[in-house]
Coordinates of C-alpha atoms in Angstrom, one line a residue:
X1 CA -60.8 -80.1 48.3
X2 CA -60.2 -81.9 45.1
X3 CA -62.4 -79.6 43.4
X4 CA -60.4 -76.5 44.5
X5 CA -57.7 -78.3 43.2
X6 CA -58.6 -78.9 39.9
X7 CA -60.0 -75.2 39.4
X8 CA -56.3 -74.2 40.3
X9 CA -54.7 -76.6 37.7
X10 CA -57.6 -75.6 35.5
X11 CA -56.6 -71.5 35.9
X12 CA -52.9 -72.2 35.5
X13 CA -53.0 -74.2 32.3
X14 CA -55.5 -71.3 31.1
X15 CA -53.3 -68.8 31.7
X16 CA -50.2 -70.8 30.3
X17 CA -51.9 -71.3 26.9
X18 CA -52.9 -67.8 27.2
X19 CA -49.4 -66.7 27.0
X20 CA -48.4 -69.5 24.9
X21 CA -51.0 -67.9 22.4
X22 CA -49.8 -64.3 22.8
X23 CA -46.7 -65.3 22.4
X24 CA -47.2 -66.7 19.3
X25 CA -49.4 -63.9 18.1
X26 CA -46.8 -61.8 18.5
X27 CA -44.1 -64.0 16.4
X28 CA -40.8 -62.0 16.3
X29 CA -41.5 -59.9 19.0
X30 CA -41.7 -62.1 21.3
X31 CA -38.2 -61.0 23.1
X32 CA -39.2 -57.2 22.8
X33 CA -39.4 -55.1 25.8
X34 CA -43.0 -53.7 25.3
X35 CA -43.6 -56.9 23.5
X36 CA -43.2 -58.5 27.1
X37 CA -44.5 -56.1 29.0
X38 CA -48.2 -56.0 26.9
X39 CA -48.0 -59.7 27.5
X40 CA -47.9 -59.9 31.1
X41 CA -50.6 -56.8 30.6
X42 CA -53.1 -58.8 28.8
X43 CA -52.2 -62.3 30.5
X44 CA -53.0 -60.7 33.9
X45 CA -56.2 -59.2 32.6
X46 CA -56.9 -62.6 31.4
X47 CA -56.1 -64.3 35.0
X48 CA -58.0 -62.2 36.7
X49 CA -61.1 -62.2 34.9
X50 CA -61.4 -59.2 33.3
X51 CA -63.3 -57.7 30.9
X52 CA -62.2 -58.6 27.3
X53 CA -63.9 -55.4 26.2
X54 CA -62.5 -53.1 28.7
X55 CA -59.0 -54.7 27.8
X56 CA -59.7 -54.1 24.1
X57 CA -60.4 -50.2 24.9
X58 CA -57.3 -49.9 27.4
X59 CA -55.2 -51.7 24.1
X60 CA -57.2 -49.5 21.8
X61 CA -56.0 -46.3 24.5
X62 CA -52.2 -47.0 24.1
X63 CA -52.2 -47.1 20.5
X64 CA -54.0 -43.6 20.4
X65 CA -51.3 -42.4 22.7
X66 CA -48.7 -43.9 20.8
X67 CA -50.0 -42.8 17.7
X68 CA -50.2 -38.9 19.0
X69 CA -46.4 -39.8 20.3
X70 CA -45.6 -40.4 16.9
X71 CA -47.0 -37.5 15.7
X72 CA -45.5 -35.2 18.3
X73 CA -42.3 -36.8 17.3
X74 CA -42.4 -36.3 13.7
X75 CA -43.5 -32.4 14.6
X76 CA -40.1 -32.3 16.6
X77 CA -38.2 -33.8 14.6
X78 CA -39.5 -31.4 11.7
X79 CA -39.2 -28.1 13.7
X80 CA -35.4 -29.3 14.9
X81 CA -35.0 -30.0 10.9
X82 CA -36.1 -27.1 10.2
X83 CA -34.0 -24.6 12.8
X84 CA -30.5 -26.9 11.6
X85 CA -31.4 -26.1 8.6
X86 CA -31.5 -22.2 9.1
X87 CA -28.7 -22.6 11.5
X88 CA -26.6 -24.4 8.9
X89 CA -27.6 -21.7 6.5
X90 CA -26.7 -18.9 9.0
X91 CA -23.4 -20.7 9.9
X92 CA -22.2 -21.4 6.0
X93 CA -23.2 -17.7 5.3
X94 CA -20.6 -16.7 8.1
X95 CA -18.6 -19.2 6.5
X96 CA -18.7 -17.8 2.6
X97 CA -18.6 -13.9 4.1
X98 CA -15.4 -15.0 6.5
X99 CA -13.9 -16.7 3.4
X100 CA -14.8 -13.6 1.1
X101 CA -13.0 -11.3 3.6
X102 CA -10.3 -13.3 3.6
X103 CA -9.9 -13.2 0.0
X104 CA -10.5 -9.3 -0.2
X105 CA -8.0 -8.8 2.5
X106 CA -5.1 -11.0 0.8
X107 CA -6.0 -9.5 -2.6
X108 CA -5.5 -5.7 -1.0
X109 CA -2.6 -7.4 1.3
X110 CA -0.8 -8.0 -2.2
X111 CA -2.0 -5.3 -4.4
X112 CA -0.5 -2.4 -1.2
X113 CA 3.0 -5.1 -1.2
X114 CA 3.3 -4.4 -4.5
X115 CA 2.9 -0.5 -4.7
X116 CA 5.3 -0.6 -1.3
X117 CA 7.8 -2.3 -3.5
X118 CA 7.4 0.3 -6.0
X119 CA 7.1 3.5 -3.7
X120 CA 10.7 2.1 -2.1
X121 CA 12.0 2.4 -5.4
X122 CA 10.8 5.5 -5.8
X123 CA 11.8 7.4 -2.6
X124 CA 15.3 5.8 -4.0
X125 CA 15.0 7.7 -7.0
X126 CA 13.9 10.6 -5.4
X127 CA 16.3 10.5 -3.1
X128 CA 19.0 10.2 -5.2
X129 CA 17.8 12.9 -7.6
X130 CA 17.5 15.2 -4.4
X131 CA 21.2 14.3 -3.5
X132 CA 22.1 15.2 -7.1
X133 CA 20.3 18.0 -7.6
X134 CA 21.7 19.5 -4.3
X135 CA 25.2 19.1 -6.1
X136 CA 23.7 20.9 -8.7
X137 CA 22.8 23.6 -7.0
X138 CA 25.8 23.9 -5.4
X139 CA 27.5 23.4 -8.5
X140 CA 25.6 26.6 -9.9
X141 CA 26.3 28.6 -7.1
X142 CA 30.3 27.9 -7.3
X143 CA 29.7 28.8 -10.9
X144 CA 27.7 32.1 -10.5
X145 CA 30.1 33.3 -7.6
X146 CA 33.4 32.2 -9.2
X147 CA 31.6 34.0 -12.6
X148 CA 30.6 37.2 -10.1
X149 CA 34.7 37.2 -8.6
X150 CA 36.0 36.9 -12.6
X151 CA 33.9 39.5 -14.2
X152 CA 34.5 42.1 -11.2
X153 CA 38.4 41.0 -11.4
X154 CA 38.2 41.5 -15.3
X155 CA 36.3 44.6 -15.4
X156 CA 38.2 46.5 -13.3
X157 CA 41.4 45.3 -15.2
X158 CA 39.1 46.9 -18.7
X159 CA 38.5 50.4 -16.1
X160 CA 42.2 50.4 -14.9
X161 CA 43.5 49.6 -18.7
X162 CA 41.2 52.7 -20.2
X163 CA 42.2 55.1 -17.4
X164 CA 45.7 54.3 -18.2
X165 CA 45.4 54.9 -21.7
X166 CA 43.0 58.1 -21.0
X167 CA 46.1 59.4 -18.5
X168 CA 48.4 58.9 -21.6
X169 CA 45.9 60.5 -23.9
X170 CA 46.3 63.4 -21.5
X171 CA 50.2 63.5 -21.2
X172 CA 50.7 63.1 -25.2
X173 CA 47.8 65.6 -25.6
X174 CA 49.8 67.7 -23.6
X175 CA 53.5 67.6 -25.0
X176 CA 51.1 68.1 -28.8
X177 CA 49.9 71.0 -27.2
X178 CA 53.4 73.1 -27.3
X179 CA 53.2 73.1 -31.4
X180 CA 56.7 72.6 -31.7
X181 CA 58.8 70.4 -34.3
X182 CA 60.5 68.9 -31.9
X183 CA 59.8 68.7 -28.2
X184 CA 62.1 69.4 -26.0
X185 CA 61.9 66.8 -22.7
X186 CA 61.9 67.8 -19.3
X187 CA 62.9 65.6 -16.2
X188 CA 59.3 65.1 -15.2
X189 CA 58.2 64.7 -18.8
X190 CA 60.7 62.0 -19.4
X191 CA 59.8 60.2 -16.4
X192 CA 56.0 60.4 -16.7
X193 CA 56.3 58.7 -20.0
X194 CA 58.4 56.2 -19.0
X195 CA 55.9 55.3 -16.4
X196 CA 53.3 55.7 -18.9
X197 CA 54.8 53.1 -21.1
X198 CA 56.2 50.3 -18.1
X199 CA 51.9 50.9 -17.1
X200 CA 50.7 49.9 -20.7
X201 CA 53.5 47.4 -20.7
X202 CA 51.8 45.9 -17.3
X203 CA 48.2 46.2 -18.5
X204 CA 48.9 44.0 -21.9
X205 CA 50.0 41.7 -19.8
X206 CA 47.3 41.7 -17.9
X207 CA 44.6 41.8 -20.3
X208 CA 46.3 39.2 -22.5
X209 CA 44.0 36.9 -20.9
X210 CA 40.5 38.2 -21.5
X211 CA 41.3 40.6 -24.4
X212 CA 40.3 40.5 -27.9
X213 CA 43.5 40.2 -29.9
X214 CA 43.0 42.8 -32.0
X215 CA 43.3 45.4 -29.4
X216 CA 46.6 43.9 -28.1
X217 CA 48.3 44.7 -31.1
X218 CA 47.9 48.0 -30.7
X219 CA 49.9 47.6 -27.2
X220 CA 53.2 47.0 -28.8
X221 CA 53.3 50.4 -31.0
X222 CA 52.1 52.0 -28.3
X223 CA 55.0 50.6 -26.2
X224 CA 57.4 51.4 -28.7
X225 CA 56.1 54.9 -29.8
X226 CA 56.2 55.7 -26.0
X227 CA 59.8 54.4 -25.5
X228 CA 61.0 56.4 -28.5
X229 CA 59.6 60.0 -27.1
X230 CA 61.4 59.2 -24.0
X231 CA 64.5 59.8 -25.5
X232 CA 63.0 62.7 -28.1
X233 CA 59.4 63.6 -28.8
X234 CA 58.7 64.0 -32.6
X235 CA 55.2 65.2 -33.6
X236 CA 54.5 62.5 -36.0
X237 CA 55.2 59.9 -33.6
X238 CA 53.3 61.6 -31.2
X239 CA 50.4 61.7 -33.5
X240 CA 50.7 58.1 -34.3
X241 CA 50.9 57.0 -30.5
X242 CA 47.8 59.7 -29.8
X243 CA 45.7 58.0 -33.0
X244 CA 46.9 54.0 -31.9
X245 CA 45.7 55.0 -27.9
X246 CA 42.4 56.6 -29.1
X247 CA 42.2 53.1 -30.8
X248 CA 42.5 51.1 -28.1
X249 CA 40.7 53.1 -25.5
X250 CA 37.2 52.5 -27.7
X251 CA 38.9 48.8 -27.9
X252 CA 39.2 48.1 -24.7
X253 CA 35.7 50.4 -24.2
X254 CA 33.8 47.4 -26.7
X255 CA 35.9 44.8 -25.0
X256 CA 34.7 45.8 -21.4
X257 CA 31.0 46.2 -22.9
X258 CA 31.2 42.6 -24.3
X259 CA 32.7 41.4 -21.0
X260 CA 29.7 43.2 -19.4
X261 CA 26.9 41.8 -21.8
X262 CA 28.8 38.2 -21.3
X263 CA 28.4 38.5 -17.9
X264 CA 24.8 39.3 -18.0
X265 CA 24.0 36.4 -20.6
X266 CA 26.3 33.9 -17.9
X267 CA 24.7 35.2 -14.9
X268 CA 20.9 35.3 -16.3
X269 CA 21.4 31.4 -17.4
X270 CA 23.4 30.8 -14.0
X271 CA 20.1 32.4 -12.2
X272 CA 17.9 30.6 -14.3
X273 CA 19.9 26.9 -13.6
X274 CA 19.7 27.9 -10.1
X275 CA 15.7 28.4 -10.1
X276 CA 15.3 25.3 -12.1
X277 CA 16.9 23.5 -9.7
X278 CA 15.0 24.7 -6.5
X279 CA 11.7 23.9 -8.2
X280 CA 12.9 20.3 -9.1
X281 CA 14.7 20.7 -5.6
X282 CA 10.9 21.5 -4.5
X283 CA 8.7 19.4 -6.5
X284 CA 11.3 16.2 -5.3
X285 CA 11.0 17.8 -1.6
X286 CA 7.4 17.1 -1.9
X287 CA 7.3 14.1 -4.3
X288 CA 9.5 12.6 -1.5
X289 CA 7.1 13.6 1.4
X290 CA 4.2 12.4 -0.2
X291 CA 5.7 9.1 -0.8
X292 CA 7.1 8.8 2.4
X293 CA 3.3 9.8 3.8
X294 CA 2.3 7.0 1.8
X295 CA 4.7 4.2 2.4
X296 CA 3.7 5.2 6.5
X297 CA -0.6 4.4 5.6
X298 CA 0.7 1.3 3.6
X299 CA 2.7 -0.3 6.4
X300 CA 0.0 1.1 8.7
X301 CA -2.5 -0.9 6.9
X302 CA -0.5 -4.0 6.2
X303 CA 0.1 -4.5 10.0
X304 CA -3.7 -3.9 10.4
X305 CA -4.7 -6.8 7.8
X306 CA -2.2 -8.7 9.3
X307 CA -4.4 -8.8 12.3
X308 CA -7.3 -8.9 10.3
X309 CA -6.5 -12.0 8.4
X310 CA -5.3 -13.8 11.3
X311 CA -9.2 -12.7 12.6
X312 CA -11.2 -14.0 9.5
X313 CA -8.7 -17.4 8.9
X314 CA -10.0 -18.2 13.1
X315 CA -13.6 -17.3 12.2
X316 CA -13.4 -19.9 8.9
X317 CA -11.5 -22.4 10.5
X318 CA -14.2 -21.6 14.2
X319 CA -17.0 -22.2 11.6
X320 CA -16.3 -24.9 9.6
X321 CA -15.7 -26.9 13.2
X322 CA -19.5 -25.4 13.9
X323 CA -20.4 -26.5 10.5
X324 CA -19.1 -30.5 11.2
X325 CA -20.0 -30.6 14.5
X326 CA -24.3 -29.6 13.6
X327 CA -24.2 -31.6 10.6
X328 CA -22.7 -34.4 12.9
X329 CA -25.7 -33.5 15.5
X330 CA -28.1 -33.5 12.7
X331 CA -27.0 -36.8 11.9
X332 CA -27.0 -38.2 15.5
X333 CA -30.8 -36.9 15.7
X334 CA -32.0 -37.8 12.2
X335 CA -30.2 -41.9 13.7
X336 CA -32.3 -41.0 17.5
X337 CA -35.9 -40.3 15.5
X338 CA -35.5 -42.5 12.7
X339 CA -34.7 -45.1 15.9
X340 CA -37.7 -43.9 17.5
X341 CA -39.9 -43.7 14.7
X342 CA -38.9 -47.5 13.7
X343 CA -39.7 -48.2 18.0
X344 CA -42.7 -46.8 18.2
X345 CA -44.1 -48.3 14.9
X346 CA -43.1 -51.6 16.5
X347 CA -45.0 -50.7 19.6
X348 CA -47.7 -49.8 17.8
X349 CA -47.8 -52.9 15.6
X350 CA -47.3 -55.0 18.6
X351 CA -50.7 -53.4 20.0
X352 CA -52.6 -53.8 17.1
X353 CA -51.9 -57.8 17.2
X354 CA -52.9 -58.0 20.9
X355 CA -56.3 -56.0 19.8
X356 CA -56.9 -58.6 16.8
X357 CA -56.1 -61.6 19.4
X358 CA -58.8 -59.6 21.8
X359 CA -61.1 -59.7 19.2
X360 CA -60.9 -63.5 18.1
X361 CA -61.5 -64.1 21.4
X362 CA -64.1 -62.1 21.4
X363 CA -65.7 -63.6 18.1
X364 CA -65.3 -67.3 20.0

């Protein structure tokens, strides 16, 4: 009874100084969780009885497998190294491309302000040139009607002045045509050239304002040689009167011609004003359309880069959150295997002094 005793004492100092010895083996791992757990591993071998050898191989075992665990590690850790780093790449590409957009669509945002700015000014200009040059041409049209009204009042006053003076032409030829010294008046005579002279007196004063004064002079002798046969008729007055109305009748003939020819001149450079101005009135017309054409695709487009830099300022500010938040992953996992890596070394060193402690013991 004694003797079972003592074996039992005997067994349970053993395996205290068997731990005791591990436990110094494994100075400053002592507290580790594997650290522990090989302990009790080897300690209950120990206890039990078993084989040192077969406990070296099991040792020898876990630091394989911990070994390939590192290894498979290190291959992960690579390969997730590797795919952040093309994701990263992908994800600052999207990045410098958003950002590049942007720029474009700000630069072509300012460069279509700027020729808005200057396309309203111009639709102003046109505008106002339009409004002006339908003045114009309303202008030239008052100008070639009044001008049409004037020359057709004038030239009939020429025509009614050169018929009168070709009816007097008639009635002097006439009283000339009796051959005597002195003409004797009749009633009728008398009262034709009365009426002959209050006409010429009427047409001077009618012509006074578009005739050449060189041919109203000739009115008044007329006017007076006329007056002085109403009372007698003598043939060298008549002659005189004849010669001054011959006179004025290619006077007035020249004046109506010039009148005529004016006219022309006024009316041709009237006409030509007026075409001027419907081409400008035209090429401003179209100017102005085009413009307006244009300032309707620049607005178009400004409200569509609106929407478009709205899009590419989300997708920069979307990415640079993706880009913080991988780069902070990367960083968590780069902390998790470098963690790991330093845990399993310890492991692994932790095995390797157990195996040198199986092998003292097996060298005693």
């Amino acid at each position: 009874m004694k003797s079972a005793l003592l074996v039992v004492v005997l067994i349970a100092c053993l395996q205290a100084t068997t731990v005791s010895e591990l436990k110094e083996k494994l100075s400053g791992y002592g507290d580790h969780p594997f650290g522990s757990s090989m302990i009790n591993l080897v300690s209950v071998n120990m206890k039990t009885g078993g084989s040192l050898n077969e406990l070296k191989q099991l040792l020898q075992q876990i630091k394989d497998e911990l070994i390939a665990l590192t290894q498979l590690q290190d291959q992960e850790s690579a390969t997730f190294t590797r795919r952040s780093q093309v994701d990263l790449a992908k994800l600052q590409a999207t990045l410098e491309q958003a950002q590049q957009d942007l720029d474009n669509q700000r630069q072509e945002q300012s460069s279509l302000s700027n020729e808005l700015s200057t396309l309203q000014t111009r639709v102003k200009e046109d505008q106002a040139a339009l409004d002006r040059n339908s003045r114009g041409s309303g202008d030239a049209q008052s100008r070639l009607d009044a001008e049409n009204t004037d020359f057709t009042a004038k030239y009939q006053d020429y025509s009614d002045a050169i018929l009168a003076c070709k009816e007097a032409q008639r009635l002097l030829m006439n009283l000339r045509g009796e051959g005597a010294s002195l003409i004797q008046l009749t009633q009728d005579t008398k009262s034709n050239l009365i009426q002959t002279k209050e006409n010429f007196q009427k047409i001077k004063e009618i012509l006074e304002a578009h005739t050449k004064k060189s041919s109203l002079t000739l009115f008044q002798p007329i006017i007076e040689g006329l007056a002085e046969m109403t009372t007698k008729v003598n043939p060298e007055t008549l002659n005189n009167v004849l010669s001054l109305v011959a006179r004025l009748i290619t006077a007035l003939q020249e004046g109506q011609d010039q009148l005529e020819a004016n006219h022309k001149t006024q009316v041709e450079n009237l006409t030509r004003l007026g075409d001027d101005l419907r081409n400008e009135k035209q090429t401003l017309q179209v100017s102005l359309a085009t413009a307006n054409n244009r300032l309707k695709e620049i607005q178009s487009r400004l409200n569509e880069l609106d929407g478009l830099i709205n899009i590419s300022n989300a997708i920069v500010e979307v990415t640079q959150l993706n880009i913080q938040d991988a780069t902070r992953i990367n960083e968590l996992e780069d902390q998790e295997y470098s963690n790991q890596k330093v845990s399993r070394q310890t492991e692994i060193d932790i095995v390797d002094r157990l195996i040198e402690y199986i092998n003292q013991k097996l060298s005693e």
